[in-house]
Short mmCIF file of N, CA and C and ligand atoms in Angstrom, two decimals:
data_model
loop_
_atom_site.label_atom_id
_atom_site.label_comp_id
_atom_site.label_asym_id
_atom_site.label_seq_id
_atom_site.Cartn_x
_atom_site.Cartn_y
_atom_site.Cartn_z
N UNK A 1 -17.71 0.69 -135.84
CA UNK A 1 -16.31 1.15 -135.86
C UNK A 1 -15.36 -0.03 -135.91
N UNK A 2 -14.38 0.11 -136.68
CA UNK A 2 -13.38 -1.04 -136.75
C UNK A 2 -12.42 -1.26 -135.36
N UNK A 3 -12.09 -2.38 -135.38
CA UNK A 3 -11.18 -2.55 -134.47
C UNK A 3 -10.14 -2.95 -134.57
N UNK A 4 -8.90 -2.76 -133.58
CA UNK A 4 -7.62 -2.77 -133.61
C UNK A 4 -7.15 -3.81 -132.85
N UNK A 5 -6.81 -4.81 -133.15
CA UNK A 5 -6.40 -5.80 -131.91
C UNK A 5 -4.88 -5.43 -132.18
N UNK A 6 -3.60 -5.17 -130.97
CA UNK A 6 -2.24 -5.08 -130.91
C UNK A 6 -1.86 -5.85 -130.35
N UNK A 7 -1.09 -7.19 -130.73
CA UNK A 7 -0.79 -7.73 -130.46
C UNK A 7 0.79 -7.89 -128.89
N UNK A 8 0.33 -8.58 -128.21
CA UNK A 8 1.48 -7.89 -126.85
C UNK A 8 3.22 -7.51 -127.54
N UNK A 9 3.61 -6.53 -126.93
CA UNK A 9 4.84 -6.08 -127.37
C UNK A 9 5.66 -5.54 -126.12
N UNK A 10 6.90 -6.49 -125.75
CA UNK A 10 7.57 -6.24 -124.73
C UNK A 10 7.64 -5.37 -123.54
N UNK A 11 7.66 -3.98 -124.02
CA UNK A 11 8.00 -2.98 -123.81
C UNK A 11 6.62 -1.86 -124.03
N UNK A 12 5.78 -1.85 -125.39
CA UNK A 12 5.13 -1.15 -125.59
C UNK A 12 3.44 -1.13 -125.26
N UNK A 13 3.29 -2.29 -125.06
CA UNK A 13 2.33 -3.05 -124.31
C UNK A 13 2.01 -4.75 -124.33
N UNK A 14 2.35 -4.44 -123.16
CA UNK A 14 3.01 -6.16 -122.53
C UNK A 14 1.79 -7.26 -123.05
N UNK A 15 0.73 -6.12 -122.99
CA UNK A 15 -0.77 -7.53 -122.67
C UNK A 15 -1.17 -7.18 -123.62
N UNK A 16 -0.70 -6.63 -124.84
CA UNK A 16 -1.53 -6.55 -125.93
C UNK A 16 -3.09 -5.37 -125.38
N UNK A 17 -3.63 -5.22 -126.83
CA UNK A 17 -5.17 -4.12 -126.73
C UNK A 17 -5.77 -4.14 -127.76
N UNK A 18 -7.07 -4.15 -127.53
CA UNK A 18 -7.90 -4.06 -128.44
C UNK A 18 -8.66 -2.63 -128.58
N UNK A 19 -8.36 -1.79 -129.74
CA UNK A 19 -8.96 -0.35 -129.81
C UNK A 19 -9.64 -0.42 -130.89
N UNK A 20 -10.87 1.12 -130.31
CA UNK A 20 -11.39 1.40 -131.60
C UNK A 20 -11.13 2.16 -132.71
N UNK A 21 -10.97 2.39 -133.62
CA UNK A 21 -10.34 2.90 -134.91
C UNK A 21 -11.73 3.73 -135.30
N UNK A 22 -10.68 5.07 -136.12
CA UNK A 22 -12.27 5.44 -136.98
C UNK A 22 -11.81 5.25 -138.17
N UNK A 23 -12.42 4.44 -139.01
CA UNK A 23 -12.30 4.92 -140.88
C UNK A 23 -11.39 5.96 -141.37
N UNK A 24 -10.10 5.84 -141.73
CA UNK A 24 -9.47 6.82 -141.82
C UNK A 24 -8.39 7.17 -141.50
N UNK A 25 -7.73 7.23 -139.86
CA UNK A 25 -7.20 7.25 -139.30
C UNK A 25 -6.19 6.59 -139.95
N UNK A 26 -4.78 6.51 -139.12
CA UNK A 26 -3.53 5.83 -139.71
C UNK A 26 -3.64 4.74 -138.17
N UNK A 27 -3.03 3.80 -138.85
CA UNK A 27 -2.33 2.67 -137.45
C UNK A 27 -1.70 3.19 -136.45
N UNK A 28 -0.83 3.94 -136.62
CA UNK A 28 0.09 4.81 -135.59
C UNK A 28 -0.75 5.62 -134.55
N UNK A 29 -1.94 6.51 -135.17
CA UNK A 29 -2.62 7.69 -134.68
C UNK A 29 -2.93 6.46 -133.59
N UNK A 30 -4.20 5.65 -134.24
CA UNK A 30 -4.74 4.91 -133.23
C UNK A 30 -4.10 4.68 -132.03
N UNK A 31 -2.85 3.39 -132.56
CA UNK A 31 -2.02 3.48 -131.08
C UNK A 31 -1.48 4.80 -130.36
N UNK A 32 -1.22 5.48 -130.64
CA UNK A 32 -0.63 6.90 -130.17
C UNK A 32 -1.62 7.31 -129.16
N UNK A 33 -2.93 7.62 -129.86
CA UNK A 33 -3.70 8.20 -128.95
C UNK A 33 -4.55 7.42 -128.25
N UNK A 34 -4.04 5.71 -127.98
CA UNK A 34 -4.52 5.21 -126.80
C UNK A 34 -3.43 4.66 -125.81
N UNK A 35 -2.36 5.94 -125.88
CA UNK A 35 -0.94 5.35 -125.21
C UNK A 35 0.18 4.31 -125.52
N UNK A 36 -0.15 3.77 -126.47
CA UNK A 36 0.59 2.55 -127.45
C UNK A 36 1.85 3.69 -127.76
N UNK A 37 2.98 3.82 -127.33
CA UNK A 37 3.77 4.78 -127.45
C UNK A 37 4.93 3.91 -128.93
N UNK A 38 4.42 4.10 -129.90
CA UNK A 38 5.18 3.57 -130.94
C UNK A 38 5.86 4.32 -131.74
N UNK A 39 7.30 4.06 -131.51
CA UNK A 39 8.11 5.13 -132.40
C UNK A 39 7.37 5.75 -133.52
N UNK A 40 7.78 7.39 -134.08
CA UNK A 40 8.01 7.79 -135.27
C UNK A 40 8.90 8.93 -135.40
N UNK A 41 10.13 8.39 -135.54
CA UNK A 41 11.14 9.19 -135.63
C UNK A 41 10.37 10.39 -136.24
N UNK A 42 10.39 10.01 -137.58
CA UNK A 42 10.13 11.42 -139.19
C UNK A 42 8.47 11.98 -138.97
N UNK A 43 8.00 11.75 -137.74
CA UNK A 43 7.57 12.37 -137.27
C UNK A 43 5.91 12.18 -138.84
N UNK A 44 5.72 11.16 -139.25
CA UNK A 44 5.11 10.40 -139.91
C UNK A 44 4.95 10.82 -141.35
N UNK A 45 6.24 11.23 -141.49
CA UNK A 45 6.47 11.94 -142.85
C UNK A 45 6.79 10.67 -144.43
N UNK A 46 6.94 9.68 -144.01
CA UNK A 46 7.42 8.13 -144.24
C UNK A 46 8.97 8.34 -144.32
N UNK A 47 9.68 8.43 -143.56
CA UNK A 47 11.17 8.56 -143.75
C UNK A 47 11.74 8.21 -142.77
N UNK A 48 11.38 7.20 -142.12
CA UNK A 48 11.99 6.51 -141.29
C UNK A 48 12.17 5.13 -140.74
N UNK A 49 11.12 4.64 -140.76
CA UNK A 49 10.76 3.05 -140.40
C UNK A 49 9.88 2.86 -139.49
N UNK A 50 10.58 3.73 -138.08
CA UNK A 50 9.87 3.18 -137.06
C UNK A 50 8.78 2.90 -136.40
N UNK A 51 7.92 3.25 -137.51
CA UNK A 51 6.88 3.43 -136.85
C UNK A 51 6.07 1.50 -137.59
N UNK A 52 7.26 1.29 -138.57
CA UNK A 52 6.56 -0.41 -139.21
C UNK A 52 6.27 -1.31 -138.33
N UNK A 53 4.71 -1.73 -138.84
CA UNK A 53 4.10 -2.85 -138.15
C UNK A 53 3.67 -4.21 -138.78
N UNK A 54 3.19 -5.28 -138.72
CA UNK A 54 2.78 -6.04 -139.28
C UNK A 54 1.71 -6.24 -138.95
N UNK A 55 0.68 -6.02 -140.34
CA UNK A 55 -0.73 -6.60 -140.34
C UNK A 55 -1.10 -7.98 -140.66
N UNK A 56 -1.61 -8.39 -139.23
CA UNK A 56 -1.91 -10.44 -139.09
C UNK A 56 -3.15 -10.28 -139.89
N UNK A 57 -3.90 -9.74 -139.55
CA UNK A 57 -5.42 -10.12 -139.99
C UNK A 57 -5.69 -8.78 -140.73
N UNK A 58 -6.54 -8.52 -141.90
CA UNK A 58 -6.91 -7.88 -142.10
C UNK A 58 -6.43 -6.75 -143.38
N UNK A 59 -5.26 -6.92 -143.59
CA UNK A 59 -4.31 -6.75 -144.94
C UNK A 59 -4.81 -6.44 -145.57
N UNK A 60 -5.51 -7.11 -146.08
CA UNK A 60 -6.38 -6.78 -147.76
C UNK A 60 -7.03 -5.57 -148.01
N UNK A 61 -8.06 -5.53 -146.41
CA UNK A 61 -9.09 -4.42 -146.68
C UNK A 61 -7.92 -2.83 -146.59
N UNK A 62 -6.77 -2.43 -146.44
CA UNK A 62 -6.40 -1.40 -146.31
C UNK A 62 -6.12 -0.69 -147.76
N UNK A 63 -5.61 0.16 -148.12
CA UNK A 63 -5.24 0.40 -149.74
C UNK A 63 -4.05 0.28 -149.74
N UNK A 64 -3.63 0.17 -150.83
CA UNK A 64 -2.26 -0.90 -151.04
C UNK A 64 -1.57 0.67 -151.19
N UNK A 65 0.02 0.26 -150.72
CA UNK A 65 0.98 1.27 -150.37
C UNK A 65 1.42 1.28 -151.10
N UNK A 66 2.26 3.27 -151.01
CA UNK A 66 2.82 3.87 -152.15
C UNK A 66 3.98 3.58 -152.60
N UNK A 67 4.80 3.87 -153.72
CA UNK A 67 6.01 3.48 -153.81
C UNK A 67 6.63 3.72 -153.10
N UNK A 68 6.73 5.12 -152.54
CA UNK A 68 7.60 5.90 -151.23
C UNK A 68 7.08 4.97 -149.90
N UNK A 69 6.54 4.51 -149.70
CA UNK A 69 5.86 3.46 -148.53
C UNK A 69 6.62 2.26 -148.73
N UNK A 70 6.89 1.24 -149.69
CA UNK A 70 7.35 0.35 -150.20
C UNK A 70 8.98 0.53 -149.86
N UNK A 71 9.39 1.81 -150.67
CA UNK A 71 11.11 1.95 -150.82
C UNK A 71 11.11 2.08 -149.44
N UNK A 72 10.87 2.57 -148.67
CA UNK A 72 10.57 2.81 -146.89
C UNK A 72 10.83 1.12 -146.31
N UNK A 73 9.80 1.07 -147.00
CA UNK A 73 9.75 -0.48 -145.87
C UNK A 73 10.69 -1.35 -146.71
N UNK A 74 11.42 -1.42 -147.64
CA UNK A 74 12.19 -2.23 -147.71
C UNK A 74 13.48 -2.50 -147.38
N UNK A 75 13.55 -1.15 -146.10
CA UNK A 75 14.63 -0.92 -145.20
C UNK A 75 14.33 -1.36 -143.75
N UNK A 76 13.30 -1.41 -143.82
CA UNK A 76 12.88 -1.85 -142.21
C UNK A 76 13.45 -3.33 -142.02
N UNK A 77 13.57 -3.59 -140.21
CA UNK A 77 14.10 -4.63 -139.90
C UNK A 77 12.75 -5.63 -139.77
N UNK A 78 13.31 -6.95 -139.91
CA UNK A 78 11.92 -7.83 -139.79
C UNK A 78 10.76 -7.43 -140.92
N UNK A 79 11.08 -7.07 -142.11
CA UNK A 79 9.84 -7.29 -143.27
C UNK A 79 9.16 -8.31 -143.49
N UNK A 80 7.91 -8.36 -143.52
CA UNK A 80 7.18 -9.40 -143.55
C UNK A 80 6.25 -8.98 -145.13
N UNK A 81 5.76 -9.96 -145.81
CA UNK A 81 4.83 -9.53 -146.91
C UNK A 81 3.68 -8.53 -146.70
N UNK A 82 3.03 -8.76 -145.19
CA UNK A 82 2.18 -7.96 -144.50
C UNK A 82 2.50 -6.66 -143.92
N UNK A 83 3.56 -6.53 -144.40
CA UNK A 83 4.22 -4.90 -143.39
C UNK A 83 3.81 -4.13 -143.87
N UNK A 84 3.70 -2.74 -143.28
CA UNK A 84 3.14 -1.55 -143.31
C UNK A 84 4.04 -0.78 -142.69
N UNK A 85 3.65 0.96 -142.87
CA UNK A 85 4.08 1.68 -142.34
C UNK A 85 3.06 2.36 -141.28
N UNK A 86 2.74 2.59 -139.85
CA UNK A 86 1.85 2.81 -139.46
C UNK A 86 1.42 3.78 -139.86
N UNK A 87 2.34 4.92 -139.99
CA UNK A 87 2.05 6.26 -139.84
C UNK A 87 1.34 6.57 -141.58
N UNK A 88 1.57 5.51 -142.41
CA UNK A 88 1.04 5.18 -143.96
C UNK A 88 -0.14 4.60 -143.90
N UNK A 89 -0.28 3.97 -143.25
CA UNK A 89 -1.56 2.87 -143.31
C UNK A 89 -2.92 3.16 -142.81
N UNK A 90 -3.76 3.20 -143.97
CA UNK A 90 -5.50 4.07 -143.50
C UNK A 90 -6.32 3.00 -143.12
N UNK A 91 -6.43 3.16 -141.75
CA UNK A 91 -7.87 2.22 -141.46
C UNK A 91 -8.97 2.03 -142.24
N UNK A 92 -9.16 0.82 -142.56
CA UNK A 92 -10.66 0.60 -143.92
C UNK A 92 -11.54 -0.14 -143.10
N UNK A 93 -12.89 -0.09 -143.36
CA UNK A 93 -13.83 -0.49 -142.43
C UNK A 93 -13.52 -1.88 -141.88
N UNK A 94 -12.32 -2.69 -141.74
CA UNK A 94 -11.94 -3.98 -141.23
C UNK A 94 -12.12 -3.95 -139.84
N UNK A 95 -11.71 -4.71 -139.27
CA UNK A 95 -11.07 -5.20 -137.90
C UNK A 95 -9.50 -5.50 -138.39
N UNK A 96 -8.62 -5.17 -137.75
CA UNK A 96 -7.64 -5.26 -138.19
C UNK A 96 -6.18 -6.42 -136.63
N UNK A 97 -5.66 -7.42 -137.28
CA UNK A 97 -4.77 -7.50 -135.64
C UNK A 97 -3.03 -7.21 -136.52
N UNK A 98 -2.51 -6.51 -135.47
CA UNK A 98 -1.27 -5.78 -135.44
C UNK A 98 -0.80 -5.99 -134.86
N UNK A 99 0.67 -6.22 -135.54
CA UNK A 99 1.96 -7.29 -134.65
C UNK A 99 2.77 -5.79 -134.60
N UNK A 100 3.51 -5.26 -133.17
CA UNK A 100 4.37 -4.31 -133.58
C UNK A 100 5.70 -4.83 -133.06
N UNK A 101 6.37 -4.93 -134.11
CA UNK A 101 8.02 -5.39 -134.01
C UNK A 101 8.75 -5.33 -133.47
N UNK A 102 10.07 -6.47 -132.87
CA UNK A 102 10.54 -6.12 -131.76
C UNK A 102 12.00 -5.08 -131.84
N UNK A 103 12.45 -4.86 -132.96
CA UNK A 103 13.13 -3.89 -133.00
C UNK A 103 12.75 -2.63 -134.64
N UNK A 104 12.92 -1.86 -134.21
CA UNK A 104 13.27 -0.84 -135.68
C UNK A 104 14.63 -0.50 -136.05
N UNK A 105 14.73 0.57 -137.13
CA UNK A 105 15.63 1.10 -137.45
C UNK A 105 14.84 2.63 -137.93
N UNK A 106 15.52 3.84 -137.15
CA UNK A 106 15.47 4.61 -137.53
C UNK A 106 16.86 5.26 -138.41
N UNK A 107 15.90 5.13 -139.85
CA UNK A 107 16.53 5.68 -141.17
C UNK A 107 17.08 7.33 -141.04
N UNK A 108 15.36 7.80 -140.59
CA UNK A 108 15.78 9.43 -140.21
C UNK A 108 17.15 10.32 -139.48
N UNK A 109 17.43 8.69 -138.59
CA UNK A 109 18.27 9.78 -137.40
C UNK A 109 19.86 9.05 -138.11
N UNK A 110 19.62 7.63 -138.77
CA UNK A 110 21.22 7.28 -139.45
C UNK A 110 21.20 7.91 -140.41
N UNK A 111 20.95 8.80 -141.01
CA UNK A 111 21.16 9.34 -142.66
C UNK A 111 21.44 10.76 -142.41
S1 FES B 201 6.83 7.73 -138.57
FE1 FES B 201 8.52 7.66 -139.91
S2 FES B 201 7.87 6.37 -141.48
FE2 FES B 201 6.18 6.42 -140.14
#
């Protein structure tokens, strides 16, 4: 099973975690359902932002994002070449480490 290293995040987890992922899954689910409480406004519909993370390690192996994923994230705060949308992004048999950002913008709730 792949793994998730999260890198520490202020507020959302201080000491950082390392989880297991199944094949499949989105970035978000993972953290979600090991308490990693990471925004998603649009409720992971891609219409919002908040749920964008940055992938440190492991980038490549995911499938490359949709245009609607792209026009998404090119609203998010802090874009990095490695960004993602969690609630977009399918776990591929990697190990993956995940930076989650220190602020968002939810698109959903300003529009
Ligand atoms: S939860 Fe809104 S874009 Fe991912």
């Amino acid at each position: 099973m792949p793994k998730i290293v999260f890198l520490p995040h202020q507020d959302l987890c201080p000491e950082g975690a390392v989880l297991e992922a199944k094949v499949g899954e989105t970035i978000l689910d993972v953290a979600l359902r090991n308490g990693i409480e990471v925004e998603h406004a649009c409720e992971k519909s891609c219409a919002c932002t908040t749920c964008h993370c940055i992938v440190r390690e492991g980038f490549d192996s995911l499938a490359e994002s949709t245009e609607d994923e792209d026009d998404m994230l090119d609203k998010s705060w802090g874009l990095e070449p490695e960004s993602r949308l969690g609630c977009q992004a399918l776990v591929a048999g990697d190990d993956l480490v995940v930076e989650i950002p220190r602020y968002t913008i939810n698109h959903a709730r300003e529009h």
